[in-house]
mmCIF file of C-alpha atoms and ligand atoms in Angstrom:
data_model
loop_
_atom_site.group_PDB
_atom_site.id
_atom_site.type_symbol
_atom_site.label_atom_id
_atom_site.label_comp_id
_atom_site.label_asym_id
_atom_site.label_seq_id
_atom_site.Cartn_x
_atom_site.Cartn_y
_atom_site.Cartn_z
ATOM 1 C CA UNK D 1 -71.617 -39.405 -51.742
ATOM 2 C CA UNK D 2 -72.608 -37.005 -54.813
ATOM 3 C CA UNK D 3 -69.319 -35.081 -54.411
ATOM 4 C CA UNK D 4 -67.513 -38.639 -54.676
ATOM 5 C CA UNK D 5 -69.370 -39.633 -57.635
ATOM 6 C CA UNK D 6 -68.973 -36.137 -59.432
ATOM 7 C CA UNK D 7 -64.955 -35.903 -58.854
ATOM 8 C CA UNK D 8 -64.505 -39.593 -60.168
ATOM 9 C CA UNK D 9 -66.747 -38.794 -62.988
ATOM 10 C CA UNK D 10 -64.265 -36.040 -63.812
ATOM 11 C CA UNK D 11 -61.235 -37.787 -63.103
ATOM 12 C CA UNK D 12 -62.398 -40.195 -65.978
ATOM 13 C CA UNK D 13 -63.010 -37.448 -68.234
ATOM 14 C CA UNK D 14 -59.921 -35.988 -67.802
ATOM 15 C CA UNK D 15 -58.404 -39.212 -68.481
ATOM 16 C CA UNK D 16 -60.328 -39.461 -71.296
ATOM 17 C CA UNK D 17 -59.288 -36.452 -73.012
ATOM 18 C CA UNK D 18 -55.526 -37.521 -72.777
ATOM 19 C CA UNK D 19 -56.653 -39.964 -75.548
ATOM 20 C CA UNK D 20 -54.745 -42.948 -74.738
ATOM 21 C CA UNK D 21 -55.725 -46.508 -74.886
ATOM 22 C CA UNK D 22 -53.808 -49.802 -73.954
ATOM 23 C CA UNK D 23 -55.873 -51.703 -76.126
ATOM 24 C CA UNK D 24 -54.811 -50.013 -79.678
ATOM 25 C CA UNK D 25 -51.046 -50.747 -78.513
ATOM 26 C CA UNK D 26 -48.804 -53.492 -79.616
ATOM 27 C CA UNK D 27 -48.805 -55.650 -76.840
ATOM 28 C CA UNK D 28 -47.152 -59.584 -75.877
ATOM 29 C CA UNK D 29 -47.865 -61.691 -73.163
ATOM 30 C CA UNK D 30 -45.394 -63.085 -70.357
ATOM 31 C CA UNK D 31 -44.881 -66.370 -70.782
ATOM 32 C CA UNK D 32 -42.382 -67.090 -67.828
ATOM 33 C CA UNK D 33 -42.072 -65.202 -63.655
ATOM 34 C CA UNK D 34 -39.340 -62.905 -63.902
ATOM 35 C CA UNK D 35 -38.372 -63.582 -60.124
ATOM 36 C CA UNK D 36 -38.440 -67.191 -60.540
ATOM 37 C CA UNK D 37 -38.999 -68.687 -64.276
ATOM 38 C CA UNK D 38 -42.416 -70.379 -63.068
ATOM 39 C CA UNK D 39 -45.431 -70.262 -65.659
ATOM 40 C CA UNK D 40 -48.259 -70.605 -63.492
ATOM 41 C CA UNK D 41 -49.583 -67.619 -62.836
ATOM 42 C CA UNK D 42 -52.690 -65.909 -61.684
ATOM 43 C CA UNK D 43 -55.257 -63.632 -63.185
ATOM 44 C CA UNK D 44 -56.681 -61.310 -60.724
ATOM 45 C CA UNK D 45 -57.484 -58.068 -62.289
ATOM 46 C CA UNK D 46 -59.153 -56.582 -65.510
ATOM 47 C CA UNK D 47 -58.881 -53.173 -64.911
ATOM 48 C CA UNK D 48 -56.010 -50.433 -63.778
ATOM 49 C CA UNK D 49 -56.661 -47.680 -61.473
ATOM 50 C CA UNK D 50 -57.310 -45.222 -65.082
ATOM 51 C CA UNK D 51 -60.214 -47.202 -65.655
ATOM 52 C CA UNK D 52 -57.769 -49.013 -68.545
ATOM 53 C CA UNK D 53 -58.425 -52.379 -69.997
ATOM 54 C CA UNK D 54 -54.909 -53.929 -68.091
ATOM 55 C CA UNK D 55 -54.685 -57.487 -66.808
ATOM 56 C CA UNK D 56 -52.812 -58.457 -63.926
ATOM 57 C CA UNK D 57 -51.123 -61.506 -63.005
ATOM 58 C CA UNK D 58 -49.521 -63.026 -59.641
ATOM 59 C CA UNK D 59 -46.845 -65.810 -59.996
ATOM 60 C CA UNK D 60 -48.493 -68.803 -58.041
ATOM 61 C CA UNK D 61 -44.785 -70.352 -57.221
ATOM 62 C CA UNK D 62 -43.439 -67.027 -55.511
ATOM 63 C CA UNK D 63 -46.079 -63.948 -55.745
ATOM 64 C CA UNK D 64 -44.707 -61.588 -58.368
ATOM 65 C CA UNK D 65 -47.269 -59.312 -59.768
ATOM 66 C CA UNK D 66 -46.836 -58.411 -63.155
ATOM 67 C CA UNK D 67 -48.924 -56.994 -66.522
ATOM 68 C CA UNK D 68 -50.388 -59.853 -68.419
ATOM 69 C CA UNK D 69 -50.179 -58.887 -71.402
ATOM 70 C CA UNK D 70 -48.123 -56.007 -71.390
ATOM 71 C CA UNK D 71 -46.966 -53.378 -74.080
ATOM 72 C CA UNK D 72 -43.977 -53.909 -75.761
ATOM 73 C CA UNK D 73 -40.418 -52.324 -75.116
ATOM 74 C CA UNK D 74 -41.697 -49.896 -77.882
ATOM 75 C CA UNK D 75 -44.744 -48.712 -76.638
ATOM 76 C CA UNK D 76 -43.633 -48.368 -73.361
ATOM 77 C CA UNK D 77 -40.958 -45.969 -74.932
ATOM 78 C CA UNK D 78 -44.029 -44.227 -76.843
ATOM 79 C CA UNK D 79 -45.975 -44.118 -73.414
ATOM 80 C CA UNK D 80 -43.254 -42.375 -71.770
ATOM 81 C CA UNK D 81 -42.223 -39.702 -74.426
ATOM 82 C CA UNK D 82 -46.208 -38.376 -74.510
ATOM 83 C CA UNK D 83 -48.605 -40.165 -72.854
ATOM 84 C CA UNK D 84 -47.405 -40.680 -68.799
ATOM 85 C CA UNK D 85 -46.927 -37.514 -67.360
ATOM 86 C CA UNK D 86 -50.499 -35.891 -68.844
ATOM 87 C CA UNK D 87 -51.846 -39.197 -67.621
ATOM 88 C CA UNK D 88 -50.969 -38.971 -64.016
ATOM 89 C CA UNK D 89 -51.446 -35.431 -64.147
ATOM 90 C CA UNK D 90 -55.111 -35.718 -65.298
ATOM 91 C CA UNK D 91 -55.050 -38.737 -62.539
ATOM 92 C CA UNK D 92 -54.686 -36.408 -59.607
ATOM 93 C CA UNK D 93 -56.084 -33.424 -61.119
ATOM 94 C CA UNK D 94 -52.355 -31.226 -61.075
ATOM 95 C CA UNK D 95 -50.170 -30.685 -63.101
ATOM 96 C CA UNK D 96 -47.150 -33.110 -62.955
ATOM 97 C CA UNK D 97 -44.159 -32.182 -65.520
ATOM 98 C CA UNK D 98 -40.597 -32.198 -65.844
ATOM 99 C CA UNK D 99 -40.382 -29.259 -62.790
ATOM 100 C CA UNK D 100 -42.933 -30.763 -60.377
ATOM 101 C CA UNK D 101 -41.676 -33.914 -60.736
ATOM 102 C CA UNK D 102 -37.897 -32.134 -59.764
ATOM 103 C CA UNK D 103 -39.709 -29.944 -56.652
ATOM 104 C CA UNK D 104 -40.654 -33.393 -55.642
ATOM 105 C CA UNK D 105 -38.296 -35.561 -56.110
ATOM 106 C CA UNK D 106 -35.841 -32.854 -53.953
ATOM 107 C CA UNK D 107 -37.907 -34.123 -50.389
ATOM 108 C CA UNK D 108 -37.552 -37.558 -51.399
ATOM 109 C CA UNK D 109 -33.812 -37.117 -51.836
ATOM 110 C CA UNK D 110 -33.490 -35.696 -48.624
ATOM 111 C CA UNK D 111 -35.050 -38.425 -46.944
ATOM 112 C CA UNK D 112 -32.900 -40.957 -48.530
ATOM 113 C CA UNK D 113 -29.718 -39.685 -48.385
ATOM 114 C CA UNK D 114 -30.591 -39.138 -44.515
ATOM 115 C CA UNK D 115 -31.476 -42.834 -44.460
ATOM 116 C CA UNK D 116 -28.424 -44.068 -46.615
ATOM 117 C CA UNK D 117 -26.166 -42.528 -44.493
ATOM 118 C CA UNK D 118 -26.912 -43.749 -41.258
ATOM 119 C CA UNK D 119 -27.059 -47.329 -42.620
ATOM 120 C CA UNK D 120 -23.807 -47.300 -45.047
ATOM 121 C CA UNK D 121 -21.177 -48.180 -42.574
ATOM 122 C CA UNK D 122 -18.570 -45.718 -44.491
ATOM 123 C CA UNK D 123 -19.247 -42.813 -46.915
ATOM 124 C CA UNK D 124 -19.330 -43.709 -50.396
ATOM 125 C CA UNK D 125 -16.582 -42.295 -52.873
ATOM 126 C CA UNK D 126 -18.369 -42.701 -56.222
ATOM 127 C CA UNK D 127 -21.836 -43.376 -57.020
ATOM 128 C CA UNK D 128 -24.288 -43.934 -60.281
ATOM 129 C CA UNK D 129 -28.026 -43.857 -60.254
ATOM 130 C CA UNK D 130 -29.781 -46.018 -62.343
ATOM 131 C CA UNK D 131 -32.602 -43.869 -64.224
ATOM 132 C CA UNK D 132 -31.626 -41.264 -62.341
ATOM 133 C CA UNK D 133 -33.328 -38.873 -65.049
ATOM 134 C CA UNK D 134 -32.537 -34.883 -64.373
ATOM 135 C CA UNK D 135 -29.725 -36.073 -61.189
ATOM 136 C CA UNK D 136 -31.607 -34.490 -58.463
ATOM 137 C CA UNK D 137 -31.432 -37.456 -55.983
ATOM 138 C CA UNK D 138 -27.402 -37.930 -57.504
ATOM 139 C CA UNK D 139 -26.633 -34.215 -56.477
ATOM 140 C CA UNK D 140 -28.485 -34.836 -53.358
ATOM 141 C CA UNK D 141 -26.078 -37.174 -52.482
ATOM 142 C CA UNK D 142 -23.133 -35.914 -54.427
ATOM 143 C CA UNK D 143 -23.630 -32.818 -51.772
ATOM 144 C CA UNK D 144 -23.981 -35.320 -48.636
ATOM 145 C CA UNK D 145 -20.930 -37.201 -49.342
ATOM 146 C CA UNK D 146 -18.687 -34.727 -51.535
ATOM 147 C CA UNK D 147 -18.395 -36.871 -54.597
ATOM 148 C CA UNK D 148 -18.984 -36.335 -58.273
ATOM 149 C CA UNK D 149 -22.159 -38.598 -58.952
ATOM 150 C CA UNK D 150 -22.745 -40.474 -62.069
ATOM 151 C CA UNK D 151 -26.381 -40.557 -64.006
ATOM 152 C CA UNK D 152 -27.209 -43.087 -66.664
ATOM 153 C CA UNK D 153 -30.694 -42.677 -68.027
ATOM 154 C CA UNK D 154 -32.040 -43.562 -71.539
ATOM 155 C CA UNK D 155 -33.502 -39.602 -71.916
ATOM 156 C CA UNK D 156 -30.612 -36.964 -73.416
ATOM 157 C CA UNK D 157 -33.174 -34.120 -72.195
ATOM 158 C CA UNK D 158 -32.649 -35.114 -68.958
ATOM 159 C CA UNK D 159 -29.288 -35.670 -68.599
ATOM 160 C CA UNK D 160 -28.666 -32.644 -70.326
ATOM 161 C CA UNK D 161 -29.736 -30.857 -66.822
ATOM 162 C CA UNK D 162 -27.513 -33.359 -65.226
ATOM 163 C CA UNK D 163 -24.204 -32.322 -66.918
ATOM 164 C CA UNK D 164 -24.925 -28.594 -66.486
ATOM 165 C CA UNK D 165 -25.166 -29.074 -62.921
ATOM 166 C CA UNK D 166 -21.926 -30.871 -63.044
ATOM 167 C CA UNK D 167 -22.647 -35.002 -63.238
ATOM 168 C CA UNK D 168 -21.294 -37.236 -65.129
ATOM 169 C CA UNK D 169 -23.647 -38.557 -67.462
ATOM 170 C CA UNK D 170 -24.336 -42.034 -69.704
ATOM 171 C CA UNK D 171 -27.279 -42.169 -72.416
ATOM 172 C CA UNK D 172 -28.609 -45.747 -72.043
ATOM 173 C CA UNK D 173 -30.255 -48.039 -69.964
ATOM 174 C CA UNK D 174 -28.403 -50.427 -67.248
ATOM 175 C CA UNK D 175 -28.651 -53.727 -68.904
ATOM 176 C CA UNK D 176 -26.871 -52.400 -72.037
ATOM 177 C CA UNK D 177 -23.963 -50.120 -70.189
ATOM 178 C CA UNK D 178 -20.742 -51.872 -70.045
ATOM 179 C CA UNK D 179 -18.802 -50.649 -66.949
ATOM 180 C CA UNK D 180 -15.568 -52.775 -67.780
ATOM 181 C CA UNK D 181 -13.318 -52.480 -64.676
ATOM 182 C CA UNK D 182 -15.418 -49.569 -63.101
ATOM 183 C CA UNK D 183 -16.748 -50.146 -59.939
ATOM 184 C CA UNK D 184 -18.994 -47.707 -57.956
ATOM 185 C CA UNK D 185 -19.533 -47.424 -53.719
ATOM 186 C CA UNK D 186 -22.675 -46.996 -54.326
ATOM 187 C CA UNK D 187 -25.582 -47.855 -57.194
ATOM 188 C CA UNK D 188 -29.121 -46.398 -57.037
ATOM 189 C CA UNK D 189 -32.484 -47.813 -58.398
ATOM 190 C CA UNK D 190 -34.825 -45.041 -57.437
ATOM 191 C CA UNK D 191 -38.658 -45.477 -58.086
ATOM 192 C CA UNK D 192 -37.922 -47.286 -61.008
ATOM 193 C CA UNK D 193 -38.053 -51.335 -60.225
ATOM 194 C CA UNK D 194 -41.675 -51.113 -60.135
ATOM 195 C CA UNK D 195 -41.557 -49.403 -64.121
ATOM 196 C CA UNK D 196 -38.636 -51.988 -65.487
ATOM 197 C CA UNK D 197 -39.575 -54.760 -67.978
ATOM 198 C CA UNK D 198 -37.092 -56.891 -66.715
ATOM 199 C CA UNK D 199 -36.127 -56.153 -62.737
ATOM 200 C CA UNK D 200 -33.510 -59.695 -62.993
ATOM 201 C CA UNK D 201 -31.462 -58.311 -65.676
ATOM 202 C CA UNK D 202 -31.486 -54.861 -64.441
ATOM 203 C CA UNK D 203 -30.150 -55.849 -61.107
ATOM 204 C CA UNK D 204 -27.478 -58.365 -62.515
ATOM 205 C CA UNK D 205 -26.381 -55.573 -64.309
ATOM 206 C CA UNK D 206 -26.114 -53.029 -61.133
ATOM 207 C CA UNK D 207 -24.152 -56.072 -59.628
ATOM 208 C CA UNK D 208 -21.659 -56.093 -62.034
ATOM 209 C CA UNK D 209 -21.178 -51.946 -61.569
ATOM 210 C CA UNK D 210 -20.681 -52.436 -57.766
ATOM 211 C CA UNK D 211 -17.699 -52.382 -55.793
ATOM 212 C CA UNK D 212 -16.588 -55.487 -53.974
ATOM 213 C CA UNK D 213 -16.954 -53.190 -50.477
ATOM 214 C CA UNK D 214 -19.907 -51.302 -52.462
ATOM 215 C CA UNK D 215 -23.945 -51.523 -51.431
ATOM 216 C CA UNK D 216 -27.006 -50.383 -53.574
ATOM 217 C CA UNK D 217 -30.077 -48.840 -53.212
ATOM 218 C CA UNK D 218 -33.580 -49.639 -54.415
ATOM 219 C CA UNK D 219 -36.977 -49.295 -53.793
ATOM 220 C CA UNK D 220 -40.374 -50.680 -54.808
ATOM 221 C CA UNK D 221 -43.913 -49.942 -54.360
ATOM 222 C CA UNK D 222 -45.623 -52.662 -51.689
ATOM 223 C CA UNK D 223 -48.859 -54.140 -53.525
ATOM 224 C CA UNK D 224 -50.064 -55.597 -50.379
ATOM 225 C CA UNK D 225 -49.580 -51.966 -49.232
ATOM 226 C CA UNK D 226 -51.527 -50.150 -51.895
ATOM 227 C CA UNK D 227 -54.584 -53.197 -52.053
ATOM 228 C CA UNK D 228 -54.883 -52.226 -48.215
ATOM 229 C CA UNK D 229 -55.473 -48.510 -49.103
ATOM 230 C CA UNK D 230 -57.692 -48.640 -51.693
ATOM 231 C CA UNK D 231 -59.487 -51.812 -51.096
ATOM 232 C CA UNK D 232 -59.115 -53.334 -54.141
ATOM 233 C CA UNK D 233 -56.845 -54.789 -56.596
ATOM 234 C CA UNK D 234 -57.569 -52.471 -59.410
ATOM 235 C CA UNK D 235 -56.955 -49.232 -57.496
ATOM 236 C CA UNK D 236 -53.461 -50.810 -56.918
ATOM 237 C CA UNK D 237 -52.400 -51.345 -60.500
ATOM 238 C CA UNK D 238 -51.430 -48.870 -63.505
ATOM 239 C CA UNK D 239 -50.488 -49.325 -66.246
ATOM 240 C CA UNK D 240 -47.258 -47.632 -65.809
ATOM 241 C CA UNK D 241 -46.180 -50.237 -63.569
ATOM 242 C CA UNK D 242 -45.072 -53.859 -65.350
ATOM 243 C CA UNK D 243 -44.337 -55.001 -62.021
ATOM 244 C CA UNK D 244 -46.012 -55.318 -58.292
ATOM 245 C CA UNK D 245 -43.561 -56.322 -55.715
ATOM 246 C CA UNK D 246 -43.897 -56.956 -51.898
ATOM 247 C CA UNK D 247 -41.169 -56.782 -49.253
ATOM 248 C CA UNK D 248 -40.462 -60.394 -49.892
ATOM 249 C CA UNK D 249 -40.261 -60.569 -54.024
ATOM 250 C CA UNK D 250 -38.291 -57.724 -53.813
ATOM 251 C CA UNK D 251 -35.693 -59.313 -51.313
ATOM 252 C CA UNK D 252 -36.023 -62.075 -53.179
ATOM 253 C CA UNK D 253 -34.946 -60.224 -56.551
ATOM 254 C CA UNK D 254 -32.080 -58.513 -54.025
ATOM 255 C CA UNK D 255 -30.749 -62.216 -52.919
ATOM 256 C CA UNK D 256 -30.978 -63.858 -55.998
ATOM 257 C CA UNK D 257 -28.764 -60.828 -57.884
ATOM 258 C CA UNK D 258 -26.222 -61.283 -55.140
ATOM 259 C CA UNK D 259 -27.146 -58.696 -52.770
ATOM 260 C CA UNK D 260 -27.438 -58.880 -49.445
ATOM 261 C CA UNK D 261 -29.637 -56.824 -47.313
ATOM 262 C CA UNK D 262 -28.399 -54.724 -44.796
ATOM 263 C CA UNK D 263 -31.081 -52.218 -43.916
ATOM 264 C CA UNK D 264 -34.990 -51.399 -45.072
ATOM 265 C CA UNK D 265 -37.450 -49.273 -44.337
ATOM 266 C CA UNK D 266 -41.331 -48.158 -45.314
ATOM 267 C CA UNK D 267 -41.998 -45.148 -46.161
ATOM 268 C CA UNK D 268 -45.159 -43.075 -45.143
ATOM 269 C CA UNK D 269 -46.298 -43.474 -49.200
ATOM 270 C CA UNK D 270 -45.706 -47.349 -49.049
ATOM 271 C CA UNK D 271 -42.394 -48.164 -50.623
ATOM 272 C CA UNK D 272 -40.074 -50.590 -49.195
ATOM 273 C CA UNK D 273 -36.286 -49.026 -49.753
ATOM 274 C CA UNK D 274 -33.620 -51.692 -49.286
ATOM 275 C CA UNK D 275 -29.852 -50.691 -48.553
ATOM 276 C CA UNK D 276 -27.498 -53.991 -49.766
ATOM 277 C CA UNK D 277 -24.646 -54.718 -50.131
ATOM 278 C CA UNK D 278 -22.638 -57.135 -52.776
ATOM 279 C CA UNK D 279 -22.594 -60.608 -51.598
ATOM 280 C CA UNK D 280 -22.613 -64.024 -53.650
ATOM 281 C CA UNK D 281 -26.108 -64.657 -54.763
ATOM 282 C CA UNK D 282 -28.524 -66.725 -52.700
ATOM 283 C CA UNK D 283 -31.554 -68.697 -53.779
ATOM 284 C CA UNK D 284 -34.638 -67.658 -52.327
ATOM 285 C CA UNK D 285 -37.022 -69.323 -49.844
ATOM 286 C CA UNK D 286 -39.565 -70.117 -52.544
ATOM 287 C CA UNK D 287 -41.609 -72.036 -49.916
ATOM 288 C CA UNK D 288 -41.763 -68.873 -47.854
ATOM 289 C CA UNK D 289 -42.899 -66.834 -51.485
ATOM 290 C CA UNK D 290 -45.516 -69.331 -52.267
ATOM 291 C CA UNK D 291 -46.667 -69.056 -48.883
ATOM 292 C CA UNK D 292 -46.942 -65.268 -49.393
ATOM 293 C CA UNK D 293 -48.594 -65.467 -52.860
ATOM 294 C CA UNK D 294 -51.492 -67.886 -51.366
ATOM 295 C CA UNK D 295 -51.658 -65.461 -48.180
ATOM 296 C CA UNK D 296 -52.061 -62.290 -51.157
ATOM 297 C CA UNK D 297 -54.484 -64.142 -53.473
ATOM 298 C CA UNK D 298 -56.603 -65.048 -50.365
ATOM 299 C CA UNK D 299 -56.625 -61.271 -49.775
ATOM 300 C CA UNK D 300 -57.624 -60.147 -53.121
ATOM 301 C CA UNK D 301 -60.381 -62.610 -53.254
ATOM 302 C CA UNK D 302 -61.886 -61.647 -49.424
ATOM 303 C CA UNK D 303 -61.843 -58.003 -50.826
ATOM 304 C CA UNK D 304 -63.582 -58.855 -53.602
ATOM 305 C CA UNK D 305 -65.860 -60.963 -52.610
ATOM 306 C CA UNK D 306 -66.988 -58.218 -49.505
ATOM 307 C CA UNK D 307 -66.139 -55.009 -51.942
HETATM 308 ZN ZN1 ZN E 401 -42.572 -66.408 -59.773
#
């Protein structure tokens, strides 16, 4: 395996030379489950798939993965001005910027909006996407359904391309955008959950932008999923991710906002997409969550112990 050993050899160099370290940021640990409030959690990593000193943690009570510690609000913002986008490009050994990331994100459009609008049982009339960055997945379905899509992400650069293309745009991030009485058909949470600090309030506050009649969209990255393909826990986690969700924490998250799921699917790279729809908010089967967090931890460990 010479040829393995060499190319992972260079992938750490080249994540070397972006000359970032976890360790020399601000950082604070998470004291309470964002999915359910518990505080006994479970340490079952050291490491992220960079080779980065990052901790992770499984909720005992219901399964949620999450950083333990994790940087603050501040670094994060840091992180994702300078440091992300040379770090998963020196990752996979491409480049990944602001146009790659566009080329890309134009397939996964398609294949949503394809999804979305067999499962919607009407066409939507308005729409906002939730981090929805340079609107490519909003004109996507802006096109689809002939509306005039909405973008609200926190980065003026982005939304810049937005407006010239024609969107509506909002600087911010959901939790602090007031809609007052605006309601949308339908609200989108694309790739994103997984990179949130705080999924709960970011979902309570896509509840409050949807229309009685109105459904959302969101999708997350299955852990289970990604331990399965790379055979351990640390190839699964990055640092870029606060949060590792299955197909039950993320219904879970979905039911307890007041959601109700009406479709889902897997796609071929592993992430659960949910279509719901706004419903009165339901507790979740925490026996059936603890049940899946013993049945994950069991699999981490086996791996482990044979790996
Ligand atoms: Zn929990």
């Amino acid at each position: 395996m010479a040829t393995g050993v060499r190319s992972s050899d260079e992938r750490a160099a080249r994540i070397a030379a972006v000359g970032f370290d976890p360790l020399e940021q601000p950082t604070a640990p998470v004291e309470r489950c964002n999915l359910c409030g518990g505080a006994h959690k479970v340490r079952v990593g050291e490491r992220d798939r960079y080779g980065y000193a990052v901790a992770l943690s499984v909720c005992a009570r219901c399964g949620l993965g999450f950083l333990d510690p994790r940087m603050t609000a501040e670094a994060y913002g840091a992180f994702y001005d300078g440091t992300y986008r040379p770090l998963v490009s020196a990752y996979h050994g491409r480049l990944i910027d602001a146009e790659t990331v566009q080329q890309e994100q134009h397939g996964y459009a398609a294949e949503i909006v394809d999804w979305v609008a067999t499962a919607l049982p009407r066409a939507p009339a308005s729409l906002i996407d939730i981090g929805g960055s340079t609107g490519v997945i909003a004109g996507a379905f802006a096109r689809a359904f002939g509306l005039r899509a909405t973008v609200l992400d926190p980065a003026p650069d982005e939304l810049a391309v937005a407006a010239a293309a024609g969107m509506e745009t909002i600087p911010g991030f959901a939790e602090d955008y007031d809609p007052g009485e605006r309601r949308f058909d339908l609200v989108l949470l694309c790739q994103t959950m997984d990179h949130l600090l705080d999924v709960r309030s970011t979902l309570g506050a896509m509840r409050r932008m949807v229309a009685d009649d109105g459904a959302a969209f969101v999708d997350v990255l299955d852990v289970g999923f990604m331990l399965r393909r790379r055979g351990r826990i640390e190839g699964a986690v990055k640092v870029d991710h606060p949060f590792y969700l299955t197909r039950a924490t993320g219904r879970a998250f979905l039911a307890q906002a007041g959601f109700a799921v009406a479709a889902e699917r897997m796609s071929g790279d592993g992430h659960w997409g949910f279509l719901a729809r706004a419903a009165e908010p339901v507790e979740p089967d925490w026996a059936a969550l603890a049940a899946g967090a013993d049945a994950f931890l069991a699999d981490v460990w086996a791996r482990r112990a044979t790996g």
